[in-house]
Coordinates of C-alpha atoms and ligand atoms in Angstrom, one line a residue:
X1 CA 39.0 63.2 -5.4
X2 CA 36.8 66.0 -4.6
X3 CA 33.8 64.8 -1.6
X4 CA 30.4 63.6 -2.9
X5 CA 28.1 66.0 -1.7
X6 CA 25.3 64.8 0.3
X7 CA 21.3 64.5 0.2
X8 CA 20.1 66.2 3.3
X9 CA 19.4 63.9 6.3
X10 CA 15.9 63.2 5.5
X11 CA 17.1 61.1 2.3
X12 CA 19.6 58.8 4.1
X13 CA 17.6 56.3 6.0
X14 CA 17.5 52.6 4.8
X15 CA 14.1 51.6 3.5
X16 CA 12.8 53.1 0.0
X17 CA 9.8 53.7 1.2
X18 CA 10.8 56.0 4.2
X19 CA 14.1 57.0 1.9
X20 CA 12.4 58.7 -1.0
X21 CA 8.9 60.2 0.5
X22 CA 10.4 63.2 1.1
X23 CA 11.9 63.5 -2.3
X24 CA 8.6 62.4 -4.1
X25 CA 6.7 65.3 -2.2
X26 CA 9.0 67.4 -3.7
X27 CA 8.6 66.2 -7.2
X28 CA 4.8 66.3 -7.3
X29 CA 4.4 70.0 -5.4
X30 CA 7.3 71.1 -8.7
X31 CA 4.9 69.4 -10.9
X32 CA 1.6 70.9 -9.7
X33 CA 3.2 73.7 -10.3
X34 CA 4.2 73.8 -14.0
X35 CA 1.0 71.8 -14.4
X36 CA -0.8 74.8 -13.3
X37 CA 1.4 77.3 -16.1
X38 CA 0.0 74.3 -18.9
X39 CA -3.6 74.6 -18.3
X40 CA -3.4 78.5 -18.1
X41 CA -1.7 78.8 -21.1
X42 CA -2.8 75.8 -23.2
X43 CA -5.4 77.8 -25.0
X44 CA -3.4 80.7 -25.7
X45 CA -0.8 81.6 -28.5
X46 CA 2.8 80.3 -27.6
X47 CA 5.9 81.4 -28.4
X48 CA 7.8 79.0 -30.5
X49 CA 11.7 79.3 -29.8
X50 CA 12.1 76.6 -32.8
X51 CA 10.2 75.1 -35.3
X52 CA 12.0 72.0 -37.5
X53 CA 9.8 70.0 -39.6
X54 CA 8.5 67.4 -36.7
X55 CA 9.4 69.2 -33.7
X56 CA 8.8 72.4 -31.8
X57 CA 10.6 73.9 -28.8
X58 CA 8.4 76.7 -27.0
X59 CA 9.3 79.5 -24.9
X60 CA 7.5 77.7 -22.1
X61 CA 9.4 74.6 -22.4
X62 CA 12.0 76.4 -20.7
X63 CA 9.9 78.3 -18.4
X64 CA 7.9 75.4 -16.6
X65 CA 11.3 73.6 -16.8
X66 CA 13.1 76.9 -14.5
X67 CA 10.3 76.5 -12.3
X68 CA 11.1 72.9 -11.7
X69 CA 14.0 73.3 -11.6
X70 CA 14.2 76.0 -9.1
X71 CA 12.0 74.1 -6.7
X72 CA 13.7 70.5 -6.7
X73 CA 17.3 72.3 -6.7
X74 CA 16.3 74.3 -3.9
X75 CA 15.2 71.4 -1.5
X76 CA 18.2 69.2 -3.1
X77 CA 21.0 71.8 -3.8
X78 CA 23.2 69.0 -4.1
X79 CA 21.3 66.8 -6.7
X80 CA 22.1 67.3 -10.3
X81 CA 19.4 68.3 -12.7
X82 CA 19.4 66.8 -16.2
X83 CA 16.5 68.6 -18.5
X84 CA 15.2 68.5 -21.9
X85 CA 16.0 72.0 -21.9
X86 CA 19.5 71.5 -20.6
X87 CA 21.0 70.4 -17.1
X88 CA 22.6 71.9 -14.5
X89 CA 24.8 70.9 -11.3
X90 CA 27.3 68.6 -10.6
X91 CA 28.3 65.6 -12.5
X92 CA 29.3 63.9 -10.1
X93 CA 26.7 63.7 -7.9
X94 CA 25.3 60.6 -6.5
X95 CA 21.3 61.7 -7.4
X96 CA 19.8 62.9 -10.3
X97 CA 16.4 64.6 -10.9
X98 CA 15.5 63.3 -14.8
X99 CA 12.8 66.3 -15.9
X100 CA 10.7 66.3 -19.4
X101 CA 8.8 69.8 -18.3
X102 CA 6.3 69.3 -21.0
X103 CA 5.9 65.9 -22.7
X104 CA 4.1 65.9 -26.0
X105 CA 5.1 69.8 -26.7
X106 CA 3.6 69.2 -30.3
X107 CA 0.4 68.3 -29.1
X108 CA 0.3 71.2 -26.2
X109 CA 1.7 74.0 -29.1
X110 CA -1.6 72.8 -31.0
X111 CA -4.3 73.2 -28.1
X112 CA -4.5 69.4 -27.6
X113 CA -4.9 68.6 -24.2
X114 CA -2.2 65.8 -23.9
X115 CA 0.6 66.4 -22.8
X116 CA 2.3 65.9 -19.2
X117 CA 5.2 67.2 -17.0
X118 CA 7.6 64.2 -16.4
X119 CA 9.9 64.1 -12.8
X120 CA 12.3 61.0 -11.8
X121 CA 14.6 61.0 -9.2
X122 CA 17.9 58.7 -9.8
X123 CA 20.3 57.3 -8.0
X124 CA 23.9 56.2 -9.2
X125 CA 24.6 52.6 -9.1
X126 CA 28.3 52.0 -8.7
X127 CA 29.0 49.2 -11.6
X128 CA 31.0 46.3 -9.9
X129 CA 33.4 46.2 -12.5
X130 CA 34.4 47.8 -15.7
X131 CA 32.4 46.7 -18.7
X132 CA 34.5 44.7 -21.2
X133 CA 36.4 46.9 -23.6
X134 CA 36.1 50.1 -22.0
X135 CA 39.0 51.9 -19.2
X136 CA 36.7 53.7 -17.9
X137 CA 33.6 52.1 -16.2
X138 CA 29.9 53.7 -16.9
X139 CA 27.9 55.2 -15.1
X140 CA 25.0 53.9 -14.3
X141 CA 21.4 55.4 -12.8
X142 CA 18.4 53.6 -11.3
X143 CA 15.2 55.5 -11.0
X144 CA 14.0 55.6 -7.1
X145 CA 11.2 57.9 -7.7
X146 CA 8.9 58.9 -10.8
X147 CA 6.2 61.7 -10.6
X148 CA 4.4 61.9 -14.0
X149 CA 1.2 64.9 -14.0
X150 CA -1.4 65.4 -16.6
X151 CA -2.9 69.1 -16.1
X152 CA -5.2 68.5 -17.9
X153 CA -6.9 65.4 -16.7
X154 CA -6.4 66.2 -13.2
X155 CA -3.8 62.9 -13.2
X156 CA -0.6 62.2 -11.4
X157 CA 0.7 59.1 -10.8
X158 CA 3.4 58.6 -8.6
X159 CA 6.0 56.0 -7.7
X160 CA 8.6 55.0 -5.3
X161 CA 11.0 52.2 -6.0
X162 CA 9.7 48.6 -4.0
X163 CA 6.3 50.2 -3.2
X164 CA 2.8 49.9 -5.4
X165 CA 2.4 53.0 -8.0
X166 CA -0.4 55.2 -7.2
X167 CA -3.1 57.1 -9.7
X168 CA -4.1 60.3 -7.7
X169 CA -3.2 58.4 -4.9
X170 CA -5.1 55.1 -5.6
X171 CA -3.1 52.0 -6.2
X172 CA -2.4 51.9 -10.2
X173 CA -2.1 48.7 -11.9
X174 CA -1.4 47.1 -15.1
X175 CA -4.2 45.3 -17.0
X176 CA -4.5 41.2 -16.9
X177 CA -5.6 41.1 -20.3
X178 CA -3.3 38.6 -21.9
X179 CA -4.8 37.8 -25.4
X180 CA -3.8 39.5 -28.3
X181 CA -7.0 40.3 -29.6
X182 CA -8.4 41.9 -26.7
X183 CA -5.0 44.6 -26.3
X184 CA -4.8 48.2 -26.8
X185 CA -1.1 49.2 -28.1
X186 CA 0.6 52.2 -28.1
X187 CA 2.9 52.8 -30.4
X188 CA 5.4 56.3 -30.8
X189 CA 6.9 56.9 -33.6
X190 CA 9.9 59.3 -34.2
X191 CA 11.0 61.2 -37.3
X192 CA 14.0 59.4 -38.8
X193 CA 14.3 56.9 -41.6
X194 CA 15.8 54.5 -39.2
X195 CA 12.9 54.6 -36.7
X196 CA 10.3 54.3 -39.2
X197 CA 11.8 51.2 -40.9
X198 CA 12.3 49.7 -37.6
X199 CA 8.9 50.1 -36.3
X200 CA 6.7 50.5 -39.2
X201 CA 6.6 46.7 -39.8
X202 CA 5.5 46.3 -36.4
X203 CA 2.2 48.8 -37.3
X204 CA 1.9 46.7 -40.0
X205 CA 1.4 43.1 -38.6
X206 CA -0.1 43.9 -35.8
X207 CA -3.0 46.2 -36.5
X208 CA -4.9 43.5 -37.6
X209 CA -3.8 41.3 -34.7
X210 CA -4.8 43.6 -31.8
X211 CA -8.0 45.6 -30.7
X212 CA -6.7 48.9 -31.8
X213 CA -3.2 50.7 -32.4
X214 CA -2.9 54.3 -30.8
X215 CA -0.3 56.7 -31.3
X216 CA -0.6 59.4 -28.8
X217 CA 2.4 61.7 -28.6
X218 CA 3.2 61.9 -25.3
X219 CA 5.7 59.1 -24.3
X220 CA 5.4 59.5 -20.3
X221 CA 1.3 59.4 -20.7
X222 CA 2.1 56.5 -22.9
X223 CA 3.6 54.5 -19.8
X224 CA 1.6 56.0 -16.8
X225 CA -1.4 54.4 -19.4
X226 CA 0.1 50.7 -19.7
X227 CA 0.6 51.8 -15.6
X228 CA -3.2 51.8 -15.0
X229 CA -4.5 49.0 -17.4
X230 CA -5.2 51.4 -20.1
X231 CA -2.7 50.5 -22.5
X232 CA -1.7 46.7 -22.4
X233 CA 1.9 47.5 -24.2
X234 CA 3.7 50.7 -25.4
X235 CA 7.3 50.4 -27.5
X236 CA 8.7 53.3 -29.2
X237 CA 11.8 53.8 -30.4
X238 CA 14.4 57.0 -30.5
X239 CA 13.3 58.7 -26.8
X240 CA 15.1 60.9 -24.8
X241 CA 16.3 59.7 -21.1
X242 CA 13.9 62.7 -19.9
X243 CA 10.8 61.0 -21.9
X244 CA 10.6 57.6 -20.2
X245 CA 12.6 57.6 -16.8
X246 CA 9.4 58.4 -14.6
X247 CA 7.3 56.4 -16.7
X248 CA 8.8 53.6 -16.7
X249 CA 9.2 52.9 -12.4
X250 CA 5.5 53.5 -12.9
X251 CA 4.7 50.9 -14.9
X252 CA 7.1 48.8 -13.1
X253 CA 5.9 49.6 -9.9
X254 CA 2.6 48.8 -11.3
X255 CA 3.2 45.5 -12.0
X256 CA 4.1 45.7 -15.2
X257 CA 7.2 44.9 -17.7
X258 CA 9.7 47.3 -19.0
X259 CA 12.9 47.2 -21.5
X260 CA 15.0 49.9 -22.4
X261 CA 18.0 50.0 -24.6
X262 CA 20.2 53.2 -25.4
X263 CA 21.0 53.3 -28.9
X264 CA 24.4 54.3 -30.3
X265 CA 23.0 58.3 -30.6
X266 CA 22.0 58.1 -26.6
X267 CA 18.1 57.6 -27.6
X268 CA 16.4 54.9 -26.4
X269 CA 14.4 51.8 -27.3
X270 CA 11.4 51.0 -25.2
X271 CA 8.8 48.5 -24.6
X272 CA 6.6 48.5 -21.7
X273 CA 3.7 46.0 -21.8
X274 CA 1.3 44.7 -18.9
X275 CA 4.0 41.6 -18.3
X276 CA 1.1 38.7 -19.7
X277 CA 1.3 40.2 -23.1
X278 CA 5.3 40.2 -23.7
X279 CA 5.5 36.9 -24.9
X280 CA 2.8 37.2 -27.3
X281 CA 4.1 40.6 -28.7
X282 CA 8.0 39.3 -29.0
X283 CA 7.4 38.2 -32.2
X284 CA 6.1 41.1 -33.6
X285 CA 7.8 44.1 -31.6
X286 CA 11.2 45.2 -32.4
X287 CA 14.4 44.8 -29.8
X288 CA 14.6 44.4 -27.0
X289 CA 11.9 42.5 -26.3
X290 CA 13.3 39.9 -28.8
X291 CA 16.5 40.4 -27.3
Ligands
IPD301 C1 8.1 63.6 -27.3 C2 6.8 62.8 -27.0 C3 6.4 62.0 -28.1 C4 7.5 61.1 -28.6 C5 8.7 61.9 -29.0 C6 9.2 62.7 -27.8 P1 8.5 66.0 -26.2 O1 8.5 64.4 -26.2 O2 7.1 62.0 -25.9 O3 5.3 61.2 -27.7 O4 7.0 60.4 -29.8 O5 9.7 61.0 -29.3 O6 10.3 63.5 -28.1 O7 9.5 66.4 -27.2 O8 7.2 66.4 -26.5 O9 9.0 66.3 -24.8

């Protein structure tokens, strides 16, 4: 079996905190960075690579996501990089860099100023034993760091596995609200049948039961929100890995709840609420909160 190639030194101390710092400084300089290409070129006409009915893929998807790229590959040659625009290095690798270059492209194609660059670092979690079933066992990922940068709001919140989430480097935490009545929910919604029918009673028995229902169109602003007491609960259903890895350790890191489940096409299920409302919202949100 071919060697695992290795983080450089700085990475391989023992505790997080020390551990990933490094790594997260990393992250947030290659987010500045495409953050800075999004506010230039917000306001300007894009070119769109491809249009389907609900989605769009610019030119500068790609672009912001090279310049990433570029940076976190060239500190961590040995990392893999797994994109929305495509990844890149070795498989095998023991760390991955999980990179949504722009997050709500629909809403940044039509001028609207939310939308956010999306950077977690994983690491591979040896399974102890095979899962039932299968001969070969799965891999699996934790997220040890999670960058996530609004452009245009001046935002980034930043996280490193067993220490508090930050908000421009302010402690970030989850709201205490645990009525309800009182909660602001954020829902996403994707473009198949399935997803609709699977959600769309959840719109409909709680918007009377809760202060207000939002639907934004950024997933990762979606989380670092339930993150900083903004949102009290988020679930969408049919996300890409890239969407909601950073996100999530945020919210977690922030004191808050999260589930994920990967659904038989490899999107995933989320739910991320402030912890005090998950009860509460079992009943009405989909799996797997119910689960
Ligand atoms: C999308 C956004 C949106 C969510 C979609 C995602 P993208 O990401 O996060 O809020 O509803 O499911 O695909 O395509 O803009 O990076």
């Amino acid at each position: 079996m071919a060697a695992r190639p290795q983080f450089p030194w700085r990475l391989q101390t023992t505790k997080y905190k020390t551990n990933w710092t490094a790594a997260l400084e990393v992250a947030v300089t290659a987010a500045r960075a495409a953050g800075r290409v999004m506010r230039q070129e917000l306001a300007r006409p894009k070119r769109v690579d491809l249009a389907t009915q609900h989605d769009i893929k610019l030119a500068l998807d790609v672009q912001c996501q090279q310049l990433i790229q570029h940076r976190l590959l060239q500190a961590y040659p040995a990392s893999r990089f797994f994109g929305e625009e495509g990844s890149v290095g070795d498989a095998e690798a023991d760390w991955r860099w999980v990179v949504d270059p722009i997050d709500g492209t629909v809403n940044f194609t039509y001028g609207i100023p939310h939308a956010c660059v999306s950077i977690a670092l994983q690491e591979r979690r040896v399974p102890r034993r095979k899962p039932r079933g299968r001969r070969e066992a799965v891999d699996k990922y934790e997220t040890v760091v999670g960058v996530v940068h609004d452009p245009f709001a001046d935002e980034l919140w930043t996280a490193i596995r067993g220490a508090r989430a930050r908000l421009n480097g302010r402690p970030a935490r989850v709201s205490q609200r645990a009525r309800l009545e009182e909660a602001m929910v954020s829902l996403g919604f994707g473009k198949r049948d399935a997803v609709l029918q699977h959600l769309l009673p959840a719109f409909r028995e709680l918007t009377p039961r809760v202060r207000k229902l939002r639907i934004m169109g950024s997933a990762a602003l979606a989380l670092t929100y339930v993150a900083t007491g903004r949102f009290d609960a988020y679930a969408e259903v049919g996300l890409g890995l890239w969407d909601f890895a950073a996100g999530a350790l945020i919210v977690e890191c922030a004191g808050g709840e999260v589930r994920t489940r990967e659904l038989p096409d490899g999107l995933h299920e989320v739910v991320a609420t402030n912890g005090r409302l998950s009860r509460p919202l079992r009943r009405f949100l989909p799996d797997p909160l119910s689960a």
